[in-house]
C-alpha cells in the first residue's frame, strides 16, 4: 500500500548566516515574523519597512527522513511552491519550478540526505520574463502578469504589497510499488433520476505486466474494472440519488466516494472524495432584453445572491480549515448562495470547497488572470495550460463548483483601457480566454459551463461590459457617480459592484496602535489603497450628508452607513427586476488585512454594518420601494419556495411621527417571482419632512416581524430629522432601545464596548414608540451608559 510521510518538521530558513526555524506550510514573511526579524506588516506602516523581503532570494532546508522501505519507488511531492525555485536532494538538482498554482512530483528513489529548496525573488523572475517577452499593460505597475503567482501579493486597491516566497502548501514523501493512482477525473451527473459517477483514472506503474483492478464504491454501490494499461474508466450508478442543492433550495447530501487500486486483490492505493449529484447549466440565450446569464441548478433558475472572495490573508498559508469555515459561514448566514473566487487570487484549498459543499454555497471559479495583459508565449503558455489541467481535475469532485470563468476584467481592459494601442499586436491573453481554457474545460470537465471572462458580453460584436448582455461590472458608481445611478439600467447579471467603508473601530485601533485616528492621518491613509479612495468617500458623503466637521467617529459612522445604503440601492433595484437581472455579486465579502475597502467583513473578521444589511437584502423575502415610470411601487421579491401572501400596510408619515395617510392592500407573490403593488398617489411623500413606510404582515391585523421598506424623497442632508430621543436598557443577552422620536439608522458599534464584542444586527430605523433588542456577545460587563456611548444614529443635518 502507498505510504505517505508528511515533511513538516525540521525545516530551517537561511537568513544572513543564521538558521531560522521555518514552518511548512508557510512563507518567508511568517517565518521572519515568528523569529522577530521583521515587525508585523499589518500594523502601522510596517508594510513599507519589510518590502526588502520580496526582493531577496531565500533558501529552505531540511533532511529527508531515513525510513526503511521495501517499496520500489519514492516520490517527493510538493502541493505548492511559491513560486520560482529549484529543488535539490543531497546537492543534486531534481527540479526547477515557476508556478505557484501547480503541484510537483519528483522521483527520489535511492536518494537521501539534505533537501534544499532555493527560491528566486518573484520580482527577479517576473522582470526576467518581461525582459524576454516585452512590456504588457496592466492596471498596476507591479509585474504580476509575468509570473504564475497570486497576483494580489504584489498589492491591489485593497491589499498590501507583500511579495511572498516559500513552501506554501504541504510537502510529503510517497513510497509505493507496482502502481499508484496518478489522476482521477470524476464526471458526476444525473441521468433520469439516477446519480452517475464516471471515474476516468490514470495510473503510474513500475511494472507494466502487473494485473491491476480498480474498485469504486459510492452510495452503497460497488463496481470493479480492469486496468489494461495506464488508464481505465469506472462507471457507478446510484439509483434514486438525492440531489444536492444550493442553500435555500434544498439539502446538500454528500456521498463518500472511494476508489481502490488492487494488484492480485492486494490494495496498492486509495483515492477518497465526497461528491454530490446535481445538474448545472448556464442560460445565455437571447431574449427581448438582450442576452441572459442565468444559472440553472437541477432545472431551477436562480437569482444568484453572491459575493466576491479574495484570499482571506495576504499570507494564504495562514488560512486554516476553521478560518475558511468561519468566513464562509458568515457568508451563508448573510443569505449568500454564490461565492466568486476572484482571478487575482488563487485556486483555494480543498478546505474552502469542502465548506462550500457542506454549506450549499455555489462557487464561481475564476482562472487566475486579473486586470492585465498576459503574454501568451513560453514559458508562460505551457504553465497556464498545465495549471489549468491540474486544477480543473482537482476541483471536479465538488458539487458546489458550478462555473469556470476565464479572467477578471481583461477583455474589458483590452477594449477600454488603452491596451490595444499600447500592445501593437503583441499577445495579451485572448488566446487563453477564448482558446486554451475553454478547450481544457470542454475536454476535462464538460459537466460545467465556462465563460470567457467577467465582464463579458459573449461576443466582440458588443462592448465587453454591455449591461444588456452577459456579465456586467458596475464601477461608474463609486468611481465617478452616486449610487442613485444604479437605477439607470438593469444588467443581466451584476458580477461586481460595491462601495467602500473603513473597517470596524477596534480593527483600526489594533492596526494603528498609538495613532490619533483621523481620515487623513498617516496610518489611516496607508491602510487605504484605492486611488483617491478617501476623496471618493468624501464626495460620496457630500451627496447625502452634511459635513462631518472633523469628527472622526462621525466620519467613521457615516461612511459605514453610506456603504450599506449604496449596496442596498443596487441590490434592491436589481432584485426587483428578476428574471431580467439574474444575479448580484457584491465586491467583496472579505479582506486580507486591516484596510478601508469594499468588504462586508473586515480584515479582523468583524462584520461591518454592510454585512448585516446583506442579511436583509439577500433574504428570501425582500420588500423594497422602487420608482417606476408610473410612480412608486412596493416590490415584493419572493425567492422562497412557497407563495408569499399577506397584507401590505403603507403609511405616509412626517419625520415628527404623524401619519398623513395610510392604506392596507393584499400582497401576493408566487414562489421565485416579484410582485409589484402601486403606491397610491396620495401616499407618495414629498419634501424634506415626509417619508413612506411599507410593512408586509403575514396575516391581516398582525403587527411586527415582517419585512419593512422606507422611502425618503430627498437626500438625508435635506431631511428635517428631529433630534433623536431614545432610552437604553440592559436586557439578558444584549440591550433594548426604545424610541421616543424617529431614530434613523441606529447602530451599536459593539467593538467599542469590548474588542471581542459582536452585535447581532446592524443599522435599524425606529419609528416613534418602537423598540428593538440588540443581542451582544462577548461583552463581559454590560452597562447601559457604555452602550449609549457606543450607539450612533443620524442627527439633524447642519
Coordinates of N, CA and C in Angstrom, one line a residue, residues 351-456:
X351 N -10.1 22.7 1.7 CA -10.9 23.1 2.8 C -12.0 24.1 2.4
X352 N -11.6 25.0 1.5 CA -12.6 26.1 1.1 C -13.8 25.4 0.3
X353 N -13.5 24.5 -0.6 CA -14.5 23.9 -1.4 C -15.3 22.9 -0.6
X354 N -14.7 22.2 0.3 CA -15.4 21.3 1.2 C -16.5 22.1 2.0
X355 N -16.1 23.3 2.5 CA -17.0 24.1 3.3 C -18.2 24.5 2.4
X356 N -17.9 24.9 1.2 CA -18.9 25.3 0.3 C -19.9 24.2 -0.1
X357 N -19.3 23.0 -0.2 CA -20.2 21.8 -0.5 C -21.2 21.6 0.7
X358 N -20.7 21.7 1.9 CA -21.5 21.5 3.1 C -22.5 22.6 3.3
X359 N -22.1 23.8 3.0 CA -23.0 25.0 3.3 C -24.0 25.3 2.2
X360 N -23.8 24.6 1.1 CA -24.7 24.9 -0.1 C -24.3 26.2 -0.8
X361 N -23.1 26.6 -0.8 CA -22.6 27.8 -1.4 C -22.1 27.5 -2.8
X362 N -22.7 28.0 -3.8 CA -22.3 27.8 -5.2 C -20.9 28.5 -5.4
X363 N -20.0 27.9 -6.2 CA -18.7 28.5 -6.4 C -18.6 28.8 -7.9
X364 N -18.3 30.1 -8.1 CA -17.9 30.5 -9.5 C -16.4 30.7 -9.4
X365 N -15.6 29.9 -10.2 CA -14.1 29.9 -10.1 C -13.5 30.6 -11.2
X366 N -12.8 31.7 -10.9 CA -12.0 32.4 -11.9 C -10.7 31.6 -12.1
X367 N -10.2 31.5 -13.4 CA -8.8 31.2 -13.6 C -8.0 32.4 -13.2
X368 N -6.8 32.2 -12.6 CA -6.0 33.3 -12.1 C -5.4 34.3 -13.1
X369 N -6.3 35.2 -13.6 CA -5.8 36.3 -14.5 C -6.7 37.5 -14.1
X370 N -6.0 38.6 -13.9 CA -6.8 39.8 -13.5 C -6.1 41.1 -13.9
X371 N -6.9 41.9 -14.5 CA -6.6 43.4 -14.7 C -5.2 43.6 -15.3
X372 N -4.9 42.8 -16.3 CA -3.6 42.9 -17.0 C -3.6 42.2 -18.4
X373 N -2.7 42.6 -19.2 CA -2.4 41.9 -20.5 C -1.4 40.8 -20.2
X374 N -1.7 39.6 -20.4 CA -0.8 38.4 -20.1 C -0.2 37.9 -21.4
X375 N 1.2 37.8 -21.4 CA 1.8 37.2 -22.6 C 1.4 35.8 -22.8
X376 N 1.3 35.4 -24.0 CA 0.9 34.0 -24.4 C 2.0 33.2 -24.9
X377 N 3.3 33.7 -24.8 CA 4.4 32.9 -25.3 C 5.0 32.1 -24.1
X378 N 5.9 31.2 -24.4 CA 6.6 30.4 -23.4 C 7.6 31.4 -22.7
X379 N 7.8 31.2 -21.4 CA 7.5 30.0 -20.6 C 6.1 30.0 -20.0
X380 N 5.3 31.1 -20.2 CA 4.0 31.2 -19.5 C 2.9 30.3 -20.1
X381 N 2.9 30.2 -21.4 CA 1.8 29.4 -22.1 C 1.8 28.0 -21.6
X382 N 2.9 27.3 -21.5 CA 2.9 25.9 -21.0 C 2.5 25.8 -19.6
X383 N 2.9 26.8 -18.8 CA 2.5 26.8 -17.3 C 1.0 27.0 -17.2
X384 N 0.4 27.9 -18.0 CA -1.0 28.2 -17.9 C -1.8 26.9 -18.2
X385 N -1.5 26.2 -19.3 CA -2.2 25.0 -19.6 C -2.0 24.0 -18.5
X386 N -0.8 23.8 -18.1 CA -0.6 22.8 -17.0 C -1.3 23.1 -15.8
X387 N -1.3 24.3 -15.3 CA -2.1 24.6 -14.1 C -3.6 24.4 -14.3
X388 N -4.1 24.9 -15.4 CA -5.5 24.7 -15.7 C -5.9 23.2 -15.7
X389 N -5.1 22.4 -16.4 CA -5.5 21.0 -16.4 C -5.5 20.4 -15.0
X390 N -4.5 20.7 -14.2 CA -4.4 20.2 -12.8 C -5.5 20.6 -12.0
X391 N -5.8 21.9 -12.0 CA -6.8 22.4 -11.1 C -8.3 22.1 -11.5
X392 N -8.5 22.1 -12.8 CA -9.8 21.6 -13.2 C -10.1 20.2 -12.7
X393 N -9.2 19.3 -12.8 CA -9.4 18.0 -12.4 C -9.5 17.9 -10.8
X394 N -8.6 18.7 -10.2 CA -8.6 18.7 -8.7 C -9.9 19.1 -8.1
X395 N -10.6 20.1 -8.7 CA -11.8 20.6 -8.1 C -13.1 20.0 -8.6
X396 N -13.0 19.1 -9.6 CA -14.2 18.5 -10.2 C -15.1 17.7 -9.2
X397 N -14.5 17.1 -8.2 CA -15.5 16.4 -7.3 C -16.5 17.3 -6.6
X398 N -16.2 18.6 -6.5 CA -17.0 19.4 -5.6 C -18.3 19.8 -6.3
X399 N -19.5 19.5 -5.7 CA -20.8 19.9 -6.3 C -21.0 21.3 -6.2
X400 N -20.4 22.0 -5.3 CA -20.6 23.5 -5.2 C -20.0 24.2 -6.4
X401 N -19.0 23.7 -7.0 CA -18.4 24.4 -8.2 C -19.3 24.3 -9.4
X402 N -19.8 25.4 -9.9 CA -20.8 25.4 -10.9 C -20.4 26.2 -12.2
X403 N -19.3 27.0 -12.1 CA -18.9 27.8 -13.3 C -17.4 28.1 -13.3
X404 N -16.8 27.9 -14.5 CA -15.4 28.3 -14.7 C -15.5 29.6 -15.5
X405 N -14.6 30.6 -15.0 CA -14.5 31.9 -15.7 C -13.1 32.2 -16.1
X406 N -12.9 32.6 -17.3 CA -11.5 32.8 -17.9 C -10.7 33.8 -17.2
X407 N -11.2 34.9 -16.8 CA -10.4 36.0 -16.3 C -11.3 37.1 -15.6
X408 N -10.6 38.0 -15.0 CA -11.2 39.2 -14.4 C -10.8 40.5 -15.1
X409 N -11.7 41.0 -15.9 CA -11.7 42.4 -16.5 C -10.6 42.5 -17.6
X410 N -10.1 41.5 -18.1 CA -9.0 41.6 -19.1 C -9.6 41.8 -20.5
X411 N -10.7 41.2 -20.8 CA -11.4 41.5 -22.1 C -11.9 43.0 -22.1
X412 N -12.4 43.4 -21.0 CA -12.9 44.8 -20.9 C -11.7 45.7 -21.0
X413 N -10.6 45.4 -20.3 CA -9.4 46.2 -20.3 C -8.8 46.4 -21.7
X414 N -8.8 45.3 -22.5 CA -8.3 45.4 -23.9 C -9.1 46.4 -24.7
X415 N -10.4 46.5 -24.5 CA -11.3 47.4 -25.2 C -11.2 48.8 -24.7
X416 N -11.2 49.0 -23.4 CA -11.5 50.3 -22.9 C -10.3 51.0 -22.2
X417 N -9.2 50.3 -21.9 CA -8.2 50.9 -21.0 C -6.9 51.2 -21.8
X418 N -7.1 51.3 -23.1 CA -5.9 51.7 -23.9 C -4.9 50.6 -24.2
X419 N -5.2 49.4 -23.9 CA -4.3 48.3 -24.1 C -4.0 48.0 -25.6
X420 N -5.1 48.1 -26.4 CA -5.0 47.7 -27.8 C -3.9 48.5 -28.5
X421 N -3.9 49.8 -28.3 CA -2.9 50.7 -28.9 C -1.5 50.4 -28.4
X422 N -1.4 50.2 -27.1 CA -0.1 50.0 -26.5 C 0.5 48.7 -26.9
X423 N -0.3 47.7 -27.1 CA 0.2 46.3 -27.4 C 0.7 46.3 -28.8
X424 N 0.2 47.0 -29.7 CA 0.7 47.0 -31.1 C 0.7 45.6 -31.7
X425 N -0.2 44.7 -31.4 CA -0.3 43.4 -32.0 C 0.3 42.3 -31.1
X426 N 1.0 42.7 -30.0 CA 1.5 41.6 -29.1 C 0.4 40.8 -28.5
X427 N 0.7 39.6 -28.1 CA -0.3 38.8 -27.4 C -0.6 39.4 -26.0
X428 N -1.9 39.1 -25.6 CA -2.3 39.8 -24.3 C -3.2 38.9 -23.5
X429 N -3.5 37.6 -23.9 CA -4.3 36.7 -23.1 C -5.5 36.2 -23.8
X430 N -6.0 36.8 -24.9 CA -7.2 36.4 -25.6 C -7.1 35.0 -26.0
X431 N -5.9 34.5 -26.3 CA -5.8 33.1 -26.7 C -6.0 32.2 -25.5
X432 N -5.8 32.6 -24.3 CA -6.1 31.8 -23.1 C -7.6 31.7 -23.0
X433 N -8.3 32.9 -23.0 CA -9.7 33.0 -22.5 C -10.6 32.5 -23.6
X434 N -10.2 32.6 -24.9 CA -11.1 32.1 -25.9 C -10.6 30.9 -26.6
X435 N -9.4 30.4 -26.2 CA -8.8 29.2 -26.8 C -8.4 28.1 -25.8
X436 N -7.3 28.3 -25.1 CA -6.8 27.3 -24.2 C -7.8 26.9 -23.2
X437 N -8.3 27.8 -22.4 CA -9.1 27.5 -21.2 C -10.4 26.8 -21.6
X438 N -11.2 27.4 -22.6 CA -12.4 26.6 -22.9 C -12.1 25.3 -23.5
X439 N -11.0 25.1 -24.2 CA -10.6 23.8 -24.7 C -10.4 22.8 -23.5
X440 N -9.6 23.3 -22.5 CA -9.3 22.4 -21.4 C -10.6 22.0 -20.6
X441 N -11.4 23.0 -20.4 CA -12.7 22.7 -19.7 C -13.6 21.8 -20.5
X442 N -13.7 22.0 -21.8 CA -14.5 21.1 -22.6 C -14.0 19.7 -22.6
X443 N -12.7 19.6 -22.6 CA -12.1 18.2 -22.7 C -12.2 17.5 -21.3
X444 N -11.9 18.2 -20.2 CA -11.8 17.6 -18.9 C -13.0 17.6 -18.1
X445 N -13.8 18.7 -18.2 CA -14.9 18.9 -17.3 C -16.2 19.4 -18.1
X446 N -16.7 18.6 -19.0 CA -17.8 19.0 -19.8 C -19.1 19.1 -19.0
X447 N -19.1 18.8 -17.7 CA -20.3 18.9 -16.8 C -20.6 20.3 -16.4
X448 N -19.6 21.2 -16.6 CA -19.8 22.6 -16.1 C -19.7 23.6 -17.2
X449 N -20.4 24.7 -17.1 CA -20.2 25.8 -18.1 C -19.0 26.6 -17.9
X450 N -18.5 27.2 -19.0 CA -17.4 28.1 -19.0 C -17.8 29.4 -19.6
X451 N -17.3 30.5 -19.0 CA -17.5 31.8 -19.7 C -16.1 32.5 -19.8
X452 N -15.9 33.2 -20.8 CA -14.6 33.7 -21.2 C -14.0 34.7 -20.2
X453 N -14.9 35.5 -19.6 CA -14.4 36.5 -18.7 C -15.5 37.2 -17.9
X454 N -15.1 38.0 -17.0 CA -16.1 38.8 -16.3 C -15.5 40.3 -16.2
X455 N -16.1 41.3 -16.8 CA -17.4 41.1 -17.6 C -17.1 40.6 -19.0
X456 N -18.2 40.1 -19.6 CA -18.1 39.6 -20.9 C -19.5 39.5 -21.5

